Coordinates of C-alpha atoms and ligand atoms in Angstrom, one line a residue:
X1 CA -18.7 -1.9 -14.7
X2 CA -19.3 -5.7 -14.7
X3 CA -18.1 -7.9 -12.3
X4 CA -16.8 -10.9 -13.7
X5 CA -19.7 -13.6 -13.0
X6 CA -17.6 -16.6 -12.7
X7 CA -14.9 -15.7 -9.8
X8 CA -15.7 -17.4 -6.5
X9 CA -13.4 -14.8 -5.2
X10 CA -15.1 -11.5 -6.6
X11 CA -18.5 -12.7 -5.8
X12 CA -17.1 -13.4 -2.1
X13 CA -15.7 -9.7 -2.5
X14 CA -18.8 -8.5 -3.6
X15 CA -21.2 -9.7 -0.3
X16 CA -17.9 -8.5 1.9
X17 CA -18.0 -4.9 0.3
X18 CA -21.7 -4.7 0.3
X19 CA -21.4 -3.8 4.2
X20 CA -19.1 -0.3 3.2
X21 CA -19.5 0.6 -0.3
X22 CA -23.2 0.9 -1.8
X23 CA -23.6 0.1 -5.7
X24 CA -25.5 -2.7 -8.1
X25 CA -22.3 -4.9 -8.3
X26 CA -18.9 -5.1 -7.4
X27 CA -17.5 -3.0 -10.4
X28 CA -19.9 -0.7 -9.3
X29 CA -19.0 -0.4 -5.9
X30 CA -15.4 0.3 -7.0
X31 CA -15.4 4.1 -7.2
X32 CA -13.7 7.1 -4.9
X33 CA -15.1 7.3 -1.4
X34 CA -15.3 11.2 -1.0
X35 CA -17.5 12.8 2.1
X36 CA -19.3 9.4 2.5
X37 CA -20.6 8.5 -0.6
X38 CA -19.0 6.2 -3.7
X39 CA -18.2 8.4 -6.5
X40 CA -17.8 6.2 -9.8
X41 CA -14.7 7.6 -12.4
X42 CA -15.0 9.7 -15.1
X43 CA -12.1 8.1 -16.7
X44 CA -10.9 5.1 -18.5
X45 CA -11.6 1.5 -17.5
X46 CA -8.9 -0.5 -14.9
X47 CA -8.5 -4.0 -14.1
X48 CA -8.6 -5.9 -10.9
X49 CA -6.8 -9.3 -11.1
X50 CA -6.8 -11.7 -8.5
X51 CA -3.2 -13.0 -8.2
X52 CA -3.9 -16.1 -6.5
X53 CA -5.6 -17.4 -10.0
X54 CA -5.1 -14.5 -12.4
X55 CA -8.6 -13.9 -13.1
X56 CA -10.1 -10.9 -13.5
X57 CA -12.2 -9.7 -10.2
X58 CA -14.0 -6.9 -11.6
X59 CA -13.2 -3.7 -13.7
X60 CA -14.0 0.3 -12.4
X61 CA -13.2 3.4 -13.8
X62 CA -10.6 5.7 -13.4
X63 CA -11.4 8.8 -11.1
X64 CA -10.3 11.3 -13.2
X65 CA -10.1 15.2 -12.8
X66 CA -13.4 15.9 -11.6
X67 CA -13.5 13.4 -8.7
X68 CA -10.1 14.7 -7.6
X69 CA -11.6 18.3 -7.4
X70 CA -14.9 17.0 -5.7
X71 CA -12.4 15.4 -2.9
X72 CA -10.2 18.4 -2.5
X73 CA -13.5 20.6 -2.0
X74 CA -14.4 18.2 0.5
X75 CA -11.3 18.2 2.4
X76 CA -10.7 22.0 2.7
X77 CA -14.1 22.2 4.5
X78 CA -13.6 19.2 6.7
X79 CA -10.4 20.3 7.5
X80 CA -11.5 23.8 8.9
X81 CA -14.3 21.7 11.0
X82 CA -11.1 19.5 12.1
X83 CA -8.4 22.1 13.2
X84 CA -11.5 24.1 14.9
X85 CA -12.6 21.0 17.4
X86 CA -10.6 20.4 20.7
X87 CA -7.4 18.3 20.8
X88 CA -9.6 15.8 23.0
X89 CA -12.3 15.5 20.5
X90 CA -10.1 14.8 17.7
X91 CA -8.5 12.0 19.9
X92 CA -11.5 10.4 20.4
X93 CA -12.7 10.8 16.5
X94 CA -8.9 8.7 15.8
X95 CA -9.6 6.4 18.8
X96 CA -13.3 5.9 17.2
X97 CA -11.9 5.2 13.7
X98 CA -9.6 2.3 15.1
X99 CA -12.2 0.6 17.3
X100 CA -14.4 0.3 13.6
X101 CA -11.1 -1.3 12.3
X102 CA -11.4 -3.6 15.1
X103 CA -14.6 -4.1 14.4
X104 CA -14.6 -5.2 10.9
X105 CA -11.3 -6.7 11.3
X106 CA -12.1 -10.3 9.9
X107 CA -13.9 -8.3 6.5
X108 CA -11.0 -6.6 5.9
X109 CA -8.3 -9.2 6.5
X110 CA -10.3 -11.0 3.9
X111 CA -10.9 -8.1 1.4
X112 CA -7.2 -7.8 1.3
X113 CA -6.2 -11.5 1.0
X114 CA -8.7 -11.4 -2.1
X115 CA -7.9 -9.1 -3.5
X116 CA -4.4 -8.4 -2.9
X117 CA -3.4 -12.0 -2.8
X118 CA -1.6 -11.7 0.7
X119 CA -1.6 -14.7 2.9
X120 CA -4.6 -14.2 5.5
X121 CA -2.1 -14.9 8.2
X122 CA -0.6 -11.6 7.5
X123 CA -3.5 -9.4 6.7
X124 CA -5.1 -10.7 10.0
X125 CA -2.3 -9.1 11.6
X126 CA -1.8 -5.9 9.6
X127 CA -5.1 -5.2 10.5
X128 CA -5.0 -5.6 14.1
X129 CA -2.0 -2.9 13.3
X130 CA -3.8 -0.5 11.8
X131 CA -6.2 0.1 14.5
X132 CA -3.0 0.2 16.9
X133 CA -1.8 3.1 14.5
X134 CA -5.3 5.0 15.1
X135 CA -5.4 4.6 19.1
X136 CA -1.6 5.4 19.6
X137 CA -2.1 8.9 17.2
X138 CA -5.6 9.2 19.1
X139 CA -3.2 10.1 22.6
X140 CA -0.7 11.8 20.9
X141 CA -3.9 14.2 19.7
X142 CA -3.6 16.6 23.1
X143 CA 0.4 16.3 23.6
X144 CA 1.2 17.9 20.2
X145 CA 2.5 20.8 21.5
X146 CA 5.0 23.8 20.7
X147 CA 7.4 25.3 23.6
X148 CA 8.1 28.4 25.4
X149 CA 11.6 30.0 24.4
X150 CA 13.4 32.0 26.5
X151 CA 14.3 35.1 23.8
X152 CA 16.6 38.2 24.9
X153 CA 13.7 40.2 24.6
X154 CA 10.9 41.6 26.6
X155 CA 8.5 38.9 24.4
X156 CA 6.7 36.2 25.0
X157 CA 7.8 33.8 22.5
X158 CA 6.5 30.3 21.9
X159 CA 5.6 27.5 18.9
X160 CA 2.7 25.9 17.8
X161 CA 2.4 23.0 15.9
X162 CA 0.3 23.6 12.9
X163 CA -1.4 21.1 9.8
X164 CA -0.3 21.8 6.5
X165 CA -4.4 21.7 5.3
X166 CA -5.1 19.4 2.8
X167 CA -2.5 16.1 2.7
X168 CA -2.4 14.0 -0.8
X169 CA -0.8 10.3 -0.2
X170 CA 0.3 7.8 -2.8
X171 CA 0.6 4.3 -1.9
X172 CA 2.0 1.0 -3.3
X173 CA 0.1 -2.4 -3.7
X174 CA 2.1 -4.7 -1.4
X175 CA 0.8 -3.8 1.4
X176 CA -2.3 -1.4 1.4
X177 CA -4.1 -1.3 4.1
X178 CA -1.3 -1.5 6.3
X179 CA 0.6 1.8 4.3
X180 CA -2.9 3.7 4.6
X181 CA -3.3 3.8 8.4
X182 CA 0.6 4.3 8.9
X183 CA -0.1 7.5 6.9
X184 CA -3.6 8.6 7.5
X185 CA -3.2 8.4 11.4
X186 CA -0.4 11.2 12.5
X187 CA -1.9 13.3 9.2
X188 CA -4.8 13.5 10.8
X189 CA -3.3 13.5 14.5
X190 CA -1.2 16.6 13.5
X191 CA -4.8 17.9 12.5
X192 CA -4.7 17.7 8.3
X193 CA -7.3 16.5 6.2
X194 CA -6.6 13.5 3.8
X195 CA -6.6 12.4 0.0
X196 CA -5.6 9.0 -0.1
X197 CA -4.8 7.6 -3.8
X198 CA -3.9 4.0 -3.3
X199 CA -2.1 2.1 -5.9
X200 CA -5.1 1.0 -8.6
X201 CA -4.6 -2.6 -8.5
X202 CA -5.4 -3.1 -4.7
X203 CA -7.6 0.0 -3.9
X204 CA -10.1 -2.0 -2.0
X205 CA -9.0 -2.1 1.7
X206 CA -8.1 1.8 1.3
X207 CA -11.7 2.3 0.1
X208 CA -13.5 0.6 3.3
X209 CA -11.3 2.3 5.8
X210 CA -12.0 5.9 3.7
X211 CA -15.9 4.7 4.2
X212 CA -15.0 3.8 7.8
X213 CA -13.5 7.3 8.5
X214 CA -16.5 9.0 7.5
X215 CA -18.1 6.4 10.0
X216 CA -16.6 7.0 12.7
X217 CA -18.1 9.4 15.7
X218 CA -16.4 12.9 15.8
X219 CA -14.5 13.0 12.3
X220 CA -15.9 15.2 10.1
X221 CA -17.3 13.9 6.7
X222 CA -15.2 14.4 3.7
X223 CA -12.0 14.6 5.9
X224 CA -10.6 11.7 4.2
X225 CA -11.1 10.7 0.9
X226 CA -9.9 8.1 -1.2
X227 CA -9.1 7.6 -5.0
X228 CA -9.4 4.5 -7.1
X229 CA -7.6 5.9 -9.9
X230 CA -4.2 5.7 -11.5
X231 CA -1.3 7.4 -10.9
X232 CA -0.8 10.0 -14.0
X233 CA -4.5 10.6 -14.3
X234 CA -6.1 10.4 -11.1
X235 CA -2.7 10.9 -8.5
X236 CA -1.0 13.2 -10.5
X237 CA -4.3 15.5 -10.6
X238 CA -4.1 15.9 -7.0
X239 CA -0.8 16.4 -5.9
X240 CA -0.8 19.7 -8.6
X241 CA -4.4 20.9 -7.2
X242 CA -3.7 24.2 -5.9
X243 CA -5.2 23.2 -2.6
X244 CA -2.5 20.8 -2.1
X245 CA -0.1 21.5 0.6
X246 CA 2.2 18.5 1.4
X247 CA 2.5 15.2 -1.0
X248 CA 3.5 12.0 1.2
X249 CA 4.7 9.4 -1.5
X250 CA 5.3 5.8 -0.4
X251 CA 6.7 3.5 -3.7
X252 CA 9.9 3.3 -6.1
X253 CA 12.3 5.5 -5.9
X254 CA 11.8 6.2 -9.9
X255 CA 8.2 7.4 -9.4
X256 CA 8.8 9.1 -6.0
X257 CA 11.8 11.6 -7.5
X258 CA 8.9 12.6 -10.1
X259 CA 6.6 13.0 -7.7
X260 CA 9.0 14.9 -5.5
X261 CA 10.0 17.2 -8.7
X262 CA 6.0 17.6 -9.6
X263 CA 5.5 19.1 -5.6
X264 CA 8.2 21.2 -5.7
X265 CA 7.1 23.1 -8.4
X266 CA 4.3 24.5 -7.1
X267 CA 6.5 24.5 -3.9
X268 CA 4.7 21.8 -2.3
X269 CA 6.8 20.1 0.4
X270 CA 7.0 16.1 0.2
X271 CA 7.8 12.7 2.1
X272 CA 9.5 10.0 0.0
X273 CA 9.3 6.6 1.4
X274 CA 10.9 4.6 -1.2
X275 CA 12.6 1.0 -1.7
X276 CA 15.6 -0.6 -0.7
X277 CA 18.2 -3.1 -1.2
X278 CA 18.7 -3.6 2.6
X279 CA 21.5 -5.9 3.9
X280 CA 21.5 -9.0 6.7
X281 CA 24.7 -9.2 8.0
X282 CA 25.1 -12.7 9.7
X283 CA 28.8 -13.2 11.2
X284 CA 30.0 -16.8 12.4
X285 CA 29.6 -15.6 15.9
X286 CA 26.0 -15.5 15.6
X287 CA 23.4 -17.9 17.0
X288 CA 23.1 -19.3 13.3
X289 CA 19.9 -20.8 13.7
X290 CA 18.5 -17.7 14.9
X291 CA 20.5 -15.8 12.0
X292 CA 18.6 -18.7 9.9
X293 CA 15.0 -18.1 11.1
X294 CA 15.1 -14.6 10.9
X295 CA 16.7 -14.5 7.2
X296 CA 13.8 -16.6 5.8
X297 CA 11.9 -13.8 7.8
X298 CA 13.8 -11.2 6.1
X299 CA 12.9 -12.1 2.3
X300 CA 10.5 -14.5 2.2
X301 CA 7.7 -12.7 4.1
X302 CA 5.5 -10.8 2.2
X303 CA 6.7 -13.0 -1.0
X304 CA 9.7 -10.6 -0.7
X305 CA 7.5 -7.8 -1.4
X306 CA 8.6 -5.2 1.6
X307 CA 10.6 -2.5 0.9
X308 CA 12.0 -3.3 4.5
X309 CA 13.4 -6.9 3.0
X310 CA 16.4 -8.0 3.5
X311 CA 17.2 -9.1 0.1
X312 CA 21.2 -9.2 0.4
X313 CA 22.2 -11.5 3.0
X314 CA 25.8 -10.9 3.6
X315 CA 27.9 -14.0 5.0
X316 CA 30.7 -14.4 6.7
X317 CA 33.0 -17.1 4.8
X318 CA 33.6 -19.1 7.1
X319 CA 29.9 -20.1 7.7
X320 CA 29.2 -19.4 4.2
X321 CA 28.8 -22.3 2.8
X322 CA 26.7 -24.1 6.1
X323 CA 24.2 -21.1 5.9
X324 CA 23.0 -21.4 2.4
X325 CA 22.9 -24.9 2.5
X326 CA 20.5 -24.7 5.4
X327 CA 18.7 -21.8 3.7
X328 CA 17.9 -24.0 0.6
X329 CA 16.8 -26.8 2.6
X330 CA 14.4 -24.5 4.6
X331 CA 13.3 -22.9 1.9
X332 CA 12.0 -25.6 0.1
X333 CA 9.9 -26.4 3.1
X334 CA 7.7 -23.3 3.4
X335 CA 4.4 -23.6 3.0
X336 CA 3.6 -21.9 -0.5
X337 CA 0.1 -21.6 -1.9
X338 CA -3.5 -20.5 -1.7
X339 CA -3.5 -16.6 0.3
X340 CA -7.0 -18.1 1.7
X341 CA -5.1 -21.2 3.2
X342 CA -4.2 -20.0 7.1
X343 CA -0.9 -22.2 6.8
X344 CA 0.1 -20.3 3.6
X345 CA 3.7 -18.4 4.8
X346 CA 4.0 -17.5 1.0
X347 CA 1.3 -16.6 -1.3
X348 CA 1.1 -15.3 -5.0
X349 CA 3.6 -12.4 -6.4
X350 CA 0.7 -9.0 -6.9
X351 CA 0.6 -8.6 -10.4
X352 CA 1.9 -10.3 -13.8
X353 CA 4.4 -6.6 -14.3
X354 CA 6.7 -7.9 -11.1
X355 CA 6.5 -11.3 -11.5
X356 CA 8.0 -10.9 -14.7
X357 CA 10.7 -8.3 -13.3
X358 CA 11.5 -10.9 -10.6
X359 CA 12.0 -13.6 -13.6
X360 CA 13.8 -11.9 -15.8
X361 CA 16.1 -10.6 -12.9
X362 CA 17.1 -13.9 -11.9
X363 CA 17.7 -15.7 -15.3
X364 CA 20.1 -12.2 -15.7
X365 CA 21.6 -13.2 -12.7
X366 CA 22.3 -17.0 -13.8
X367 CA 23.5 -15.6 -17.2
X368 CA 26.2 -13.6 -15.4
X369 CA 27.1 -17.1 -13.8
X370 CA 25.2 -17.1 -10.5
X371 CA 24.1 -20.4 -9.1
X372 CA 21.0 -20.7 -7.9
X373 CA 20.7 -22.6 -4.6
X374 CA 16.9 -22.6 -4.2
X375 CA 13.9 -21.8 -6.3
X376 CA 13.6 -19.9 -9.4
X377 CA 10.4 -20.0 -10.9
X378 CA 7.0 -20.9 -10.4
X379 CA 6.6 -24.4 -8.0
X380 CA 5.5 -27.5 -10.1
X381 CA 2.3 -28.1 -7.9
X382 CA 0.9 -24.6 -8.3
X383 CA 1.6 -24.4 -12.5
X384 CA -1.6 -25.0 -13.0
X385 CA -3.8 -22.7 -10.3
X386 CA -3.1 -19.8 -12.9
X387 CA -1.8 -17.8 -9.8
X388 CA 1.6 -15.6 -9.4
X389 CA 3.6 -17.7 -7.6
X390 CA 7.4 -17.3 -7.7
X391 CA 9.1 -20.1 -5.0
X392 CA 11.4 -18.8 -2.3
X393 CA 14.9 -18.7 -4.2
X394 CA 18.2 -18.2 -3.3
X395 CA 21.0 -16.8 -5.3
X396 CA 24.6 -17.7 -4.7
X397 CA 28.0 -16.6 -6.3
X398 CA 27.0 -13.4 -7.2
X399 CA 29.8 -10.5 -8.1
X400 CA 28.8 -7.6 -5.7
X401 CA 28.5 -5.0 -8.6
X402 CA 25.8 -7.8 -10.5
X403 CA 22.7 -5.8 -10.9
X404 CA 20.2 -8.6 -8.6
X405 CA 22.9 -7.4 -5.9
X406 CA 22.4 -3.9 -5.9
X407 CA 18.7 -3.4 -7.4
X408 CA 15.2 -4.1 -5.5
X409 CA 13.9 -7.2 -7.0
X410 CA 10.8 -7.0 -5.1
X411 CA 10.0 -10.7 -4.9
X412 CA 11.3 -13.8 -2.9
X413 CA 14.6 -13.9 -4.1
X414 CA 17.7 -14.1 -2.0
X415 CA 21.3 -12.6 -2.7
X416 CA 23.7 -14.1 -0.8
X417 CA 27.7 -12.5 -0.8
X418 CA 30.2 -13.6 1.5
X419 CA 32.7 -11.6 3.1
X420 CA 35.5 -11.6 5.5
X421 CA 36.1 -8.9 7.8
X422 CA 33.8 -6.7 9.8
X423 CA 35.0 -3.7 7.3
X424 CA 34.1 -5.6 4.4
X425 CA 30.9 -6.4 5.7
X426 CA 29.8 -2.5 6.3
X427 CA 31.7 -1.2 3.0
X428 CA 29.1 -4.2 1.2
X429 CA 26.2 -3.1 3.2
X430 CA 27.0 0.0 2.3
X431 CA 27.7 0.1 -1.3
X432 CA 24.5 0.5 -2.6
X433 CA 22.5 4.4 -3.3
X434 CA 19.5 3.0 -1.0
X435 CA 19.0 2.9 2.9
X436 CA 15.7 1.6 4.3
X437 CA 17.0 -1.2 6.6
X438 CA 19.6 -3.8 7.9
X439 CA 20.6 -5.9 10.4
X440 CA 23.4 -7.5 11.8
X441 CA 23.6 -11.2 13.6
X442 CA 26.7 -11.6 15.8
X443 CA 26.7 -12.4 19.9
X444 CA 29.8 -9.6 20.2
X445 CA 27.7 -6.8 21.4
X446 CA 30.6 -4.4 20.7
X447 CA 30.5 -5.4 17.3
X448 CA 26.4 -5.0 17.1
X449 CA 27.1 -1.8 18.1
X450 CA 29.7 -0.4 15.9
X451 CA 28.1 -2.3 12.8
X452 CA 24.7 -0.6 13.9
X453 CA 26.4 2.8 13.5
X454 CA 27.8 2.1 10.5
X455 CA 25.6 0.9 8.1
X456 CA 23.8 3.9 6.1
X457 CA 19.8 2.9 6.7
X458 CA 17.0 3.9 8.8
X459 CA 15.9 1.2 10.5
X460 CA 18.6 -1.1 11.7
X461 CA 18.2 -4.7 13.9
X462 CA 20.4 -6.9 16.1
X463 CA 19.7 -10.2 16.4
X464 CA 16.5 -9.4 14.5
X465 CA 14.7 -8.5 11.5
X466 CA 11.2 -6.6 9.8
X467 CA 10.2 -5.3 13.7
X468 CA 8.5 -2.0 12.9
X469 CA 5.8 -0.5 15.4
X470 CA 3.5 2.7 15.2
X471 CA 5.6 3.9 18.2
X472 CA 8.8 4.0 16.2
X473 CA 10.2 6.5 13.7
X474 CA 10.5 4.5 10.3
X475 CA 12.3 6.0 6.9
X476 CA 14.8 6.3 4.2
X477 CA 18.8 7.4 3.9
X478 CA 19.8 7.5 0.3
X479 CA 18.1 6.8 -2.2
X480 CA 15.2 4.8 0.2
X481 CA 13.8 8.5 1.1
X482 CA 13.5 11.1 3.3
X483 CA 11.0 12.8 5.9
X484 CA 9.9 10.2 8.4
X485 CA 6.4 8.2 9.6
X486 CA 5.3 7.2 12.1
X487 CA 6.1 8.0 16.4
X488 CA 6.4 11.5 17.3
X489 CA 8.8 12.2 14.3
X490 CA 6.0 11.4 11.8
X491 CA 3.7 14.5 13.8
X492 CA 6.4 16.9 12.8
X493 CA 6.7 15.6 9.2
X494 CA 3.0 16.6 9.1
X495 CA 2.8 20.0 10.7
X496 CA 4.9 23.3 10.6
X497 CA 6.1 25.4 13.2
X498 CA 4.8 28.7 13.9
X499 CA 6.5 31.0 16.0
X500 CA 4.6 34.0 18.4
X501 CA 6.1 37.0 19.8
X502 CA 4.2 38.7 22.2
X503 CA 5.2 41.8 23.2
X504 CA 4.8 41.6 27.7
X505 CA 6.9 45.2 28.7
X506 CA 4.4 48.1 30.3
X507 CA 6.9 50.2 28.0
X508 CA 8.2 48.5 25.1
X509 CA 11.0 49.7 23.9
X510 CA 10.1 51.8 20.6
X511 CA 12.6 50.9 17.6
X512 CA 11.5 52.2 15.0
X513 CA 9.1 55.2 13.9
X514 CA 6.6 57.5 15.5
X515 CA 3.4 57.3 17.2
X516 CA 2.2 59.9 15.0
Ligands
NAD601 P1 5.1 3.2 -7.7 O1 5.9 3.8 -7.3 O2 5.1 2.5 -9.6 O3 3.6 3.1 -7.7 C1 3.1 3.7 -6.2 C2 2.0 4.6 -6.3 O4 2.5 5.9 -7.4 C3 1.2 3.6 -7.0 O5 -0.2 4.1 -6.3 C4 0.5 4.5 -8.7 O6 -0.3 4.6 -9.2 C5 1.4 6.1 -8.0 N1 1.9 6.5 -9.4 C6 2.4 6.3 -10.5 N2 2.9 7.4 -11.3 C7 2.6 8.0 -11.0 C8 2.5 9.3 -11.3 N3 3.2 10.1 -12.2 N4 1.9 10.2 -10.4 C9 1.3 10.2 -9.3 N5 1.2 8.9 -8.9 C10 1.7 7.9 -9.7 O7 5.1 2.0 -6.6 P2 4.2 0.0 -6.7 O8 5.2 -0.6 -8.1 O9 3.0 0.3 -6.8 O10 5.1 -0.1 -5.4 C11 6.5 -1.1 -5.3 C12 7.3 0.0 -4.4 O11 7.3 0.6 -3.1 C13 8.9 -0.6 -4.6 O12 9.8 -0.1 -4.5 C14 9.0 -0.9 -2.6 O13 10.1 -0.7 -1.9 C15 8.4 0.7 -2.8 N6 7.7 0.6 -1.0 C16 8.4 1.8 -0.1 C17 7.9 1.2 1.1 C18 8.3 2.2 2.1 O14 8.3 2.7 3.0 N7 9.8 2.9 2.0 C19 6.4 1.0 1.7 C20 6.0 0.0 0.7 C21 6.4 -0.6 -0.8

């Protein structure tokens, strides 16, 4: 389908993608990557819009069931080859993917920035992390082994960690390449094939990663397929396909619950990585300068479109006014603008629907009496760009049960709530159904550990925020999901354990029946 002729971003994307995806023009290049080929979808048209100017980049066709079927078939065949290879050979192949990501790092970062609207300083960092993910799991391939269990019989009993087979992965739009690498690398390390469906709003870097997997020496063709399509029309048939053995979903809690239910109908397990409403707790005894920097990184990084965003700032009452005032001054200084500018720290919101949600939630908070200490709406200087910008915003004076204090905004909006005591801070932090992340800022080491233990969250930082690494497990408590990605724990999520019993007795005790 046709690329938009006037858009500079579209022209640049066409040039960048030509290296990886064959096609006559940009729209034609955007199809599902299956066994090293780009398959044009059989479904209806989908639009890619540039968040930095609101203009159409290209339209492409939704993959649909026939393409899903082709990807599943390729995955089944490739997985048999993959699991038949030595663990060391699988490790070398994963390492090769990491090296291809490094070689094409500049192009990958630029494609992500131009199509997803993420600041180039962020996408460069994220691409480097994707290479690390494949390198980390390359090292695990020949270290993933079972154990010998000292059973009280004459048997040798040992365990094997075996792959599921074909894993379907569904990812959101906020960190497309990062999330794809985060899930593909451990899945392959554990011996699986992957059929990944990225968000229909941001498929490009995932498609390129799929192509790089096909190019990597030693990786069987078709082991990784990437579907360009929408959730109900392409994601759902992949989840329901009879070859699907595990579903891994990263996205909203609402869609995640539907997907886990759909998988369960076929007795297929799922891993869910969902949203959050994470508490960032600042005590009066903290180094306030560092806490104020940390609070900005926590909520304004990625324009707040981060699952671990520290969207609730809980501040001890003695320093509440000072922290809000200093944060408001800082928020007005953060460079916001074109994502291609290396100085930009906050780019546009990814899509119009999300921008409308943010505006609606802030307006509702104001209607219920909250005070805007900073931001609210598009910055004056960016109004004519057509971009989906929203200024870093601080909402103060909010009741703890207001929807902005409980529901995920997924934008650059910080809600501030004061507290008096440690017990009150922990109670406020836990007063949400989510449990993805949280942090505490304090100089009292005992308090730091007490609070880290008491807050219900899968990741917790002390005097820090937002650091995650492929070597460390990541996942949610409560409504933020179940199962773990990254680290050694991801390998447990991506394998099923088999127990093997070998009789070693010269004269086994016959327990039942006759030799005949
Ligand atoms: P979303 O739930 O709307 O969509 C996520 C993915 O699901 C997309 O690929 C979409 O096409 C697909 N999908 C939608 N309906 C489907 C269906 N019926 N069947 C199959 N697939 C379907 O989420 P989003 O708006 O893309 O992303 C934002 C959300 O993701 C936020 O809630 C955020 O917190 C969450 N998130 C969580 C993590 C994490 O690791 N915990 C990371 C990033 C984002």
